[in-house]
Every structure is written in structure tokens, then in C-alpha cells.
Coordinates of C-alpha atoms and ligand atoms in Angstrom, one line a residue:
M1 CA 44.3 -95.0 37.6
M2 CA 45.6 -98.4 38.1
Q3 CA 47.6 -99.1 41.3
T4 CA 51.5 -99.3 41.2
R5 CA 53.0 -102.2 43.3
I6 CA 56.7 -102.3 44.3
L7 CA 57.8 -105.8 44.8
R8 CA 60.8 -107.9 44.8
A9 CA 61.3 -110.4 42.4
E10 CA 59.8 -113.4 43.7
G11 CA 57.0 -115.8 44.2
E12 CA 53.7 -114.1 43.6
A13 CA 55.6 -110.9 42.0
L14 CA 57.0 -113.3 39.3
H15 CA 53.4 -114.7 38.3
L16 CA 52.1 -111.2 38.1
A17 CA 54.8 -110.3 36.2
K18 CA 54.5 -112.8 34.0
E19 CA 50.6 -112.4 33.7
Y20 CA 50.8 -108.7 32.8
L21 CA 53.1 -109.0 30.5
E22 CA 51.4 -112.2 28.4
R23 CA 48.3 -109.6 29.1
G24 CA 49.8 -106.9 26.7
E25 CA 50.9 -104.7 30.2
V26 CA 54.2 -102.7 30.7
V27 CA 56.3 -103.9 33.8
A28 CA 59.2 -101.9 35.2
F29 CA 62.1 -104.2 36.4
H30 CA 65.9 -103.8 38.1
T31 CA 68.6 -104.1 35.8
E32 CA 72.5 -103.6 36.6
T33 CA 72.4 -100.5 34.7
V34 CA 69.1 -98.4 35.3
Y35 CA 65.7 -99.7 35.6
G36 CA 64.0 -101.0 32.7
L37 CA 60.5 -100.7 31.4
G38 CA 59.5 -104.1 29.9
A39 CA 56.8 -105.3 27.2
D40 CA 56.5 -108.4 25.0
A41 CA 58.6 -107.5 22.2
R42 CA 56.4 -109.7 20.0
S43 CA 53.4 -107.5 20.4
D44 CA 52.5 -104.5 18.5
D45 CA 50.0 -103.2 20.7
A46 CA 52.3 -104.0 23.9
V47 CA 55.3 -102.1 22.2
R48 CA 53.7 -98.9 21.2
R49 CA 52.0 -99.1 24.7
V50 CA 55.9 -98.6 25.7
F51 CA 56.4 -95.9 23.3
A52 CA 53.4 -93.7 24.7
L53 CA 53.8 -94.2 28.3
K54 CA 57.3 -92.7 27.9
G55 CA 56.0 -90.0 25.4
R56 CA 59.4 -91.4 23.4
P57 CA 59.6 -90.5 19.7
S58 CA 58.9 -93.0 17.3
D59 CA 62.1 -93.3 15.5
N60 CA 64.1 -94.6 18.6
P61 CA 64.1 -97.7 19.0
L62 CA 64.1 -100.6 21.9
I63 CA 66.5 -102.7 23.4
V64 CA 65.2 -106.7 23.4
H65 CA 66.1 -107.8 26.6
V66 CA 66.5 -111.9 27.3
H67 CA 67.4 -114.2 30.0
A68 CA 71.1 -116.0 30.1
E69 CA 69.9 -119.0 28.6
Y70 CA 67.5 -117.8 25.8
D71 CA 68.3 -118.7 22.3
I72 CA 68.8 -115.9 20.1
S73 CA 69.6 -117.3 16.9
P74 CA 65.7 -117.1 15.9
L75 CA 65.8 -113.6 16.2
I76 CA 69.3 -112.3 14.4
D77 CA 70.1 -112.8 11.1
G78 CA 73.8 -114.2 11.7
E79 CA 76.7 -113.4 14.1
P80 CA 80.1 -112.5 13.4
P81 CA 82.8 -114.5 15.0
Y82 CA 84.1 -111.3 17.3
A83 CA 80.3 -111.3 18.4
A84 CA 80.3 -114.8 20.0
A85 CA 83.6 -114.0 21.3
L86 CA 82.5 -110.8 22.9
R87 CA 79.2 -112.5 24.5
R88 CA 80.9 -115.3 25.7
A89 CA 83.2 -112.3 27.2
F90 CA 81.0 -110.0 28.7
L91 CA 77.3 -111.9 28.7
P92 CA 75.3 -111.3 30.9
G93 CA 76.3 -107.9 31.8
P94 CA 75.8 -104.3 30.7
L95 CA 76.6 -104.6 26.9
T96 CA 73.6 -104.4 24.3
M97 CA 74.5 -105.9 20.6
V98 CA 73.2 -104.9 17.9
Y99 CA 72.4 -107.3 15.0
P100 CA 70.8 -107.8 11.5
S101 CA 67.2 -108.9 12.4
K102 CA 65.1 -111.4 11.2
G103 CA 61.8 -109.3 11.8
K104 CA 60.8 -111.7 14.3
V105 CA 59.7 -109.3 17.1
S106 CA 57.1 -106.1 16.5
K107 CA 58.4 -104.0 13.9
Y108 CA 58.1 -101.3 16.2
V109 CA 60.7 -102.5 18.3
S110 CA 63.4 -101.5 15.9
C111 CA 62.0 -98.6 14.5
G112 CA 62.0 -99.7 10.7
L113 CA 65.4 -100.6 11.0
E114 CA 67.1 -103.4 9.7
T115 CA 68.7 -104.5 12.8
L116 CA 67.8 -105.3 16.2
A117 CA 69.3 -104.7 19.8
I118 CA 69.6 -107.5 22.4
R119 CA 71.1 -107.5 26.2
V120 CA 71.4 -110.3 28.5
P121 CA 71.3 -108.0 31.9
S122 CA 73.0 -109.7 34.8
S123 CA 71.2 -108.2 37.5
P124 CA 69.4 -111.3 39.4
T125 CA 66.2 -109.3 39.4
A126 CA 66.0 -109.0 35.9
Q127 CA 67.4 -112.4 35.1
A128 CA 64.6 -114.1 37.3
F129 CA 61.9 -111.8 35.6
L130 CA 63.2 -112.6 32.3
R131 CA 63.4 -116.4 33.1
A132 CA 59.9 -116.1 34.3
V133 CA 58.5 -114.7 31.2
D134 CA 60.5 -116.7 29.1
L135 CA 60.2 -114.2 26.3
P136 CA 61.8 -111.7 24.5
V137 CA 61.4 -108.5 26.3
A138 CA 61.7 -104.7 25.0
A139 CA 62.3 -102.0 27.2
P140 CA 63.6 -99.0 27.2
S141 CA 65.2 -96.8 30.3
A142 CA 61.9 -96.4 32.8
N143 CA 62.1 -92.7 32.7
L144 CA 59.9 -90.3 31.1
S145 CA 61.6 -89.2 27.7
K146 CA 63.9 -87.0 28.1
H147 CA 64.3 -87.1 32.0
V148 CA 67.1 -88.5 34.3
S149 CA 67.1 -92.4 34.2
P150 CA 66.1 -94.0 37.0
V151 CA 68.4 -96.1 39.7
T152 CA 66.1 -96.9 42.2
A153 CA 62.3 -98.3 41.9
G154 CA 61.2 -95.0 43.8
H155 CA 62.5 -93.1 40.6
V156 CA 60.7 -95.1 38.8
Y157 CA 57.6 -94.8 40.9
D158 CA 58.0 -90.8 40.6
D159 CA 57.7 -91.1 36.7
F160 CA 55.2 -93.8 36.4
A161 CA 52.8 -94.3 39.5
G162 CA 49.4 -95.1 38.3
E163 CA 50.3 -95.9 34.5
I164 CA 52.0 -99.4 35.5
P165 CA 50.9 -102.4 37.5
L166 CA 54.3 -103.7 38.9
I167 CA 57.9 -102.2 39.6
L168 CA 60.2 -105.4 40.2
D169 CA 62.5 -104.0 42.9
G170 CA 66.1 -105.1 43.5
G171 CA 67.6 -101.9 45.1
A172 CA 69.9 -99.4 44.1
C173 CA 71.5 -99.8 40.2
T174 CA 75.1 -100.8 40.9
G175 CA 75.9 -99.7 37.3
G176 CA 74.5 -96.8 37.2
I177 CA 74.5 -96.0 33.4
E178 CA 73.0 -97.2 30.4
S179 CA 74.5 -100.3 28.9
T180 CA 77.0 -99.8 25.9
V181 CA 75.7 -100.3 22.4
L182 CA 77.6 -102.1 20.1
D183 CA 77.1 -102.4 16.1
C184 CA 78.0 -105.8 15.5
T185 CA 76.7 -105.7 11.6
G186 CA 79.7 -104.9 10.4
D187 CA 83.6 -106.5 10.1
V188 CA 84.7 -104.5 13.3
P189 CA 82.4 -103.9 16.3
R190 CA 81.7 -100.3 17.1
I191 CA 80.2 -98.0 20.0
L192 CA 77.1 -96.3 19.3
R193 CA 76.4 -95.4 22.8
Q194 CA 79.6 -95.5 25.4
G195 CA 79.2 -97.4 28.8
L196 CA 80.4 -99.6 31.1
V197 CA 81.9 -101.9 28.9
T198 CA 84.4 -99.8 27.3
R199 CA 86.0 -99.5 24.0
E200 CA 89.8 -101.0 25.5
M201 CA 87.6 -104.1 27.0
I202 CA 85.8 -104.6 23.6
A203 CA 89.2 -104.1 21.8
D204 CA 90.9 -106.5 24.3
V205 CA 88.5 -109.6 23.3
A206 CA 87.5 -108.4 19.4
G207 CA 91.2 -107.5 18.2
D208 CA 89.6 -103.8 17.2
C209 CA 86.3 -101.8 18.3
G210 CA 85.5 -98.5 16.5
V211 CA 83.3 -95.2 18.1
Y212 CA 81.1 -94.1 15.7
R213 CA 80.4 -90.3 15.5
P214 CA 77.1 -88.8 13.6
Q215 CA 78.5 -86.6 10.8
R216 CA 76.9 -83.3 11.1
G217 CA 73.5 -83.2 9.4
E218 CA 73.3 -87.0 9.1
R219 CA 70.7 -89.3 10.6
P220 CA 72.6 -91.2 13.7
K221 CA 73.3 -94.8 13.4
S222 CA 71.8 -95.1 17.1
P223 CA 68.8 -92.5 16.8
G224 CA 68.3 -92.0 20.9
M225 CA 71.6 -90.1 20.4
A226 CA 70.2 -87.3 18.6
Y227 CA 68.0 -86.1 21.2
R228 CA 68.9 -83.9 24.9
H229 CA 68.7 -86.5 27.6
Y230 CA 69.2 -87.4 31.1
S231 CA 68.1 -84.3 31.8
P232 CA 66.9 -83.0 35.4
S233 CA 63.9 -80.2 35.9
C234 CA 65.7 -77.7 37.4
R235 CA 67.9 -75.2 35.6
T236 CA 71.8 -76.1 35.0
A237 CA 74.8 -74.8 34.0
Y238 CA 77.9 -76.8 32.9
C239 CA 81.4 -75.6 34.1
R240 CA 85.1 -76.4 33.6
T241 CA 86.9 -74.6 36.1
A242 CA 86.1 -74.3 39.9
E243 CA 86.2 -70.5 39.7
E244 CA 83.6 -70.0 37.3
A245 CA 81.0 -72.8 39.3
E246 CA 81.9 -70.4 42.3
T247 CA 80.7 -67.2 40.3
L248 CA 77.5 -69.0 39.1
C249 CA 76.7 -70.2 42.8
R250 CA 77.1 -66.7 44.1
E251 CA 75.1 -65.0 41.6
E252 CA 72.3 -67.4 42.2
E253 CA 72.8 -66.8 45.7
G254 CA 72.4 -63.1 45.2
R255 CA 68.8 -63.8 43.3
G256 CA 67.7 -65.9 46.4
G257 CA 68.4 -69.5 44.8
T258 CA 69.7 -72.4 46.2
P259 CA 72.7 -73.3 43.9
Y260 CA 74.1 -77.2 44.1
I261 CA 77.6 -78.0 42.7
L262 CA 78.2 -81.3 41.6
C263 CA 81.4 -82.5 40.9
A264 CA 84.3 -85.1 41.4
S265 CA 85.8 -86.0 45.2
A266 CA 88.8 -84.3 44.0
D267 CA 87.1 -81.0 43.7
L268 CA 85.5 -80.9 46.8
P269 CA 88.0 -78.6 48.8
A270 CA 87.0 -75.6 46.5
F271 CA 83.5 -75.7 47.6
S272 CA 83.5 -75.5 51.4
G273 CA 80.3 -74.7 52.9
R274 CA 78.4 -75.2 49.8
N275 CA 75.6 -78.1 48.5
V276 CA 77.7 -80.1 47.1
L277 CA 76.6 -83.6 45.0
D278 CA 80.0 -85.8 45.3
L279 CA 80.3 -87.8 42.1
G280 CA 83.1 -89.9 44.0
G281 CA 86.7 -90.5 42.8
T282 CA 86.6 -93.2 40.7
G283 CA 84.6 -93.7 37.0
E284 CA 82.5 -96.6 38.4
E285 CA 81.4 -94.4 41.5
M286 CA 80.5 -91.4 39.2
A287 CA 78.8 -93.7 36.4
K288 CA 77.0 -95.0 40.4
N289 CA 76.2 -91.8 41.8
L290 CA 75.3 -89.5 38.6
Y291 CA 71.7 -90.0 37.7
A292 CA 70.7 -90.5 41.6
H293 CA 72.5 -86.9 42.2
L294 CA 70.7 -85.3 39.3
R295 CA 67.5 -86.6 40.8
T296 CA 68.3 -85.2 44.0
A297 CA 69.0 -81.9 42.6
E298 CA 65.9 -81.7 40.7
R299 CA 64.2 -81.7 44.1
E300 CA 66.3 -79.6 46.3
A301 CA 68.2 -77.1 43.9
T302 CA 67.6 -73.6 41.8
L303 CA 70.2 -73.9 39.6
L304 CA 72.7 -77.4 39.5
V305 CA 76.1 -76.4 38.5
G306 CA 78.1 -79.2 37.2
L307 CA 81.8 -79.2 37.5
E308 CA 83.5 -81.6 34.8
P309 CA 85.6 -84.1 36.3
R310 CA 89.1 -84.3 35.2
E311 CA 89.4 -88.3 35.5
R312 CA 89.7 -89.8 32.0
G313 CA 89.9 -93.4 30.7
G314 CA 87.7 -96.3 30.9
V315 CA 84.3 -95.6 32.0
M316 CA 84.7 -91.7 32.4
A317 CA 83.7 -92.1 28.2
G318 CA 80.6 -93.0 29.1
V319 CA 80.0 -90.7 32.5
L320 CA 81.3 -87.5 30.4
N321 CA 78.9 -88.7 27.4
R322 CA 75.7 -88.7 29.9
M323 CA 76.7 -85.6 32.1
R324 CA 77.4 -83.3 29.3
R325 CA 73.8 -84.5 27.6
A326 CA 72.2 -84.3 30.9
F327 CA 73.4 -80.3 31.1
G328 CA 73.1 -79.7 27.1
V329 CA 76.4 -79.5 26.4
E330 CA 78.0 -81.0 23.2
D331 CA 79.8 -84.4 23.8
E332 CA 83.6 -84.3 22.8
T333 CA 84.3 -88.1 23.2
Ligands
TXA1 O1 71.5 -100.5 30.1 C1 70.7 -100.4 29.0 O2 70.7 -100.3 28.0 C2 68.4 -99.6 29.5 C3 68.3 -101.3 30.5 C4 66.8 -100.7 31.0 O3 68.6 -102.1 29.8 N1 68.1 -99.7 28.6 C5 68.2 -98.2 27.8 O4 67.7 -98.5 27.0 O5 69.5 -97.8 28.0 P1 67.0 -96.7 26.0 O6 66.0 -97.2 25.4 O7 66.6 -95.8 26.8 O8 68.1 -96.9 25.0 C6 68.4 -97.8 24.1 C7 69.5 -97.2 23.1 C8 69.0 -95.8 22.5 O9 70.1 -95.1 22.3 C9 68.5 -96.4 20.7 O10 69.1 -96.1 20.0 C10 69.4 -97.6 21.1 O11 69.8 -98.3 22.3 N2 69.2 -98.9 19.8 C11 68.2 -99.9 20.4 N3 68.2 -100.5 18.9 C12 69.0 -100.0 18.1 C13 69.2 -100.3 17.0 N4 68.5 -101.6 16.3 N5 70.3 -100.0 16.3 C14 71.1 -98.7 16.8 N6 70.7 -98.2 18.5 C15 69.8 -98.9 18.7
MG2 MG1 66.6 -94.2 27.9

């Protein structure tokens, strides 16, 4: 077991991060969405180590992260005009763009797909790290496969203590859900995973934006979407009415358990006296709070009852997608 250090991304820590990556080791780092588990994207061994550490299925590709001045043109095989416009509008930021690949990074990054997902995170910690290493960094979210994504350095530590040498701490993530993944290989951009950069925001710049929905039985375009994900380790139940949620809590108490409710601020009055995890009022607040609350629930609750927020529009598509999948229910958005 190695020692896992948690350091701010400055001075000596950045030198260490560079050394570790050049040696084929894996380093976790803060981004504005969730923490990432980074490795040199050009190294087969380092990329395979990321899959092994997470227990990630070998058909779920990784995103390559680069700093704001990094020239991605050697990595990608052309870029449609709308994608260049989207880059100017939203990067650095929580938007991942999928391009035709030139095959310049390890084949394990894209799991046999002919595309490459690229992201330029905006958090100062991520930028300092990516500048210091100055190479393409393959990084999934820094959680064990299927577990809740990490939004603090402590969450990363809980999943990987003793397994990685360094976590670059940038505090709590302000975005809170993973980046929007956008397919930029067609005539019109298409969302593969909803996130903080919304369909409306993309359509405003690109003129149009589709949302990919896998057909029954089809291999999904973004393979990560096929798995149950983001799940807390406690028992969970998902409700669409407060009455239903209240009944489930009463039953759980009757069994001697400790139920917690996860709901929007607007629904708090229905649950006075109960253990409540308040998601907040706006979509942005709910995105920021969701994963931290799921991690709290797994420490404190025997049953987590999720009440679907009524808020719609904007980033709620992404929030509801993550929330439904954390509770193992079909996503309708
Ligand atoms: O915000 C984020 O995107 C975070 C931070 C660390 O940057 N990363 C993240 O990575 O969420 P991960 O591995 O948990 O999710 C990556 C998603 C998966 O759904 C994967 O299938 C999709 O991106 N993806 C990666 N490469 C792809 C490709 N070439 N084509 C389609 N989807 C791809
Ligand atoms: Mg993930």
C-alpha cells in the first residue's frame, strides 16, 4: 500500500504530479465538475491502470483532458465549423467534445471506437495540473466503477486511499455533475450525456443540437450510459409524490431503520421532523449538492428515499438523469 497525499495544486505538488504521470502512475485532480483520475493518455500501461483501479468495464471509453493552450489538432481528424464555435463559446468549461480520432493516444482510451473525447476543464487546479504535465491526460471520474462520483478530495480518498500517490485538492466542485458529452462527428452536434452546458446553450451557438437516445438493444453511442451508475451503497427508493416518500419512511422506521429523504427545497415542508438532504432550489444548486448528499446518505441512512424534484428546464435534464440513475430507475429525459 502506498501513501496517498492530498495537496493543493502548487509548487512541489505540481512537480510531483508531473513525475508521477511520466512514470505511468495515476493522479487524482479537482475539476469544476467532479474529481478526475488522471493518467498519461499516450501510455497503454497507465491507461489500463486507470481501468483496473476503478474496476471499469473495458468498453467504456475515457475523456482526454488538456490545458487551455494545448493544441488538440494533432489528436483529432478534423473539426466541423460548429465545433470550433462551441469551443470558443464554452471552453474551458464543463463540455466534452467527441471528435474523429487520429489514433495518437493509447488505443485503450477510446476502447476501440474511432472517436476521441476531449475536455478542457476550467478549474484553476485542473488547469495548473494540466499545464504542469503538458500532455493529454486520460481521466474518468475518480470513483470506483458504479459508485457516486467524487466532489471533494475526501471522497476520492475514501475510494482510492493507498492505491494512488496524490490527490490535487481544489476544494468542493462547484459544478457537481459530470460534463456534457457532445458528439461532434456529424453535421449537427448531438448530446450523448446531459450536463451543465445545456442543449439550449449549444443550440444557441451551433444553430441546432440533437440528443442521442439509444434504441432498445442498440449498443449505446456513449457506452457509459448503459450501466447503473452514481449509486450510493445504502438501500434506495425513488418516489414521485411526497405521500409515497412519507409512507416508505414510516415503514423503514417501523423496521428500526434510519430513513433519509433527498428532495428539492420546495418539498421540505412535507417532511418536518425527518432527516432530509436538501438539494436546493435551482438546477445549479441541485447539481452541486446531489453527489455530496448521496455520499452522506451512504454513511448515515439505512434507506435513502429520493423524491423527484418538480423543477424542469436548463440543467435539470442532467440532474434528473444522474438522480434517476443513482436510484436505478429509467431515465425519461
Ligand atoms: O466532468 C467530467 O466529464 C469528468 C471529469 C473528471 O472531467 N469525467 C467523467 O469521466 O465524467 P467518466 O469516465 O466518468 O465519463 C466519461 C463519459 C462516459 O459516459 C463515456 O462513455 C463517454 O464519456 N465517452 C468517452 N469517450 C467517448 C467517445 N469516444 N465517444 C462517446 N462517448 C465517450
Ligand atoms: Mg464516471
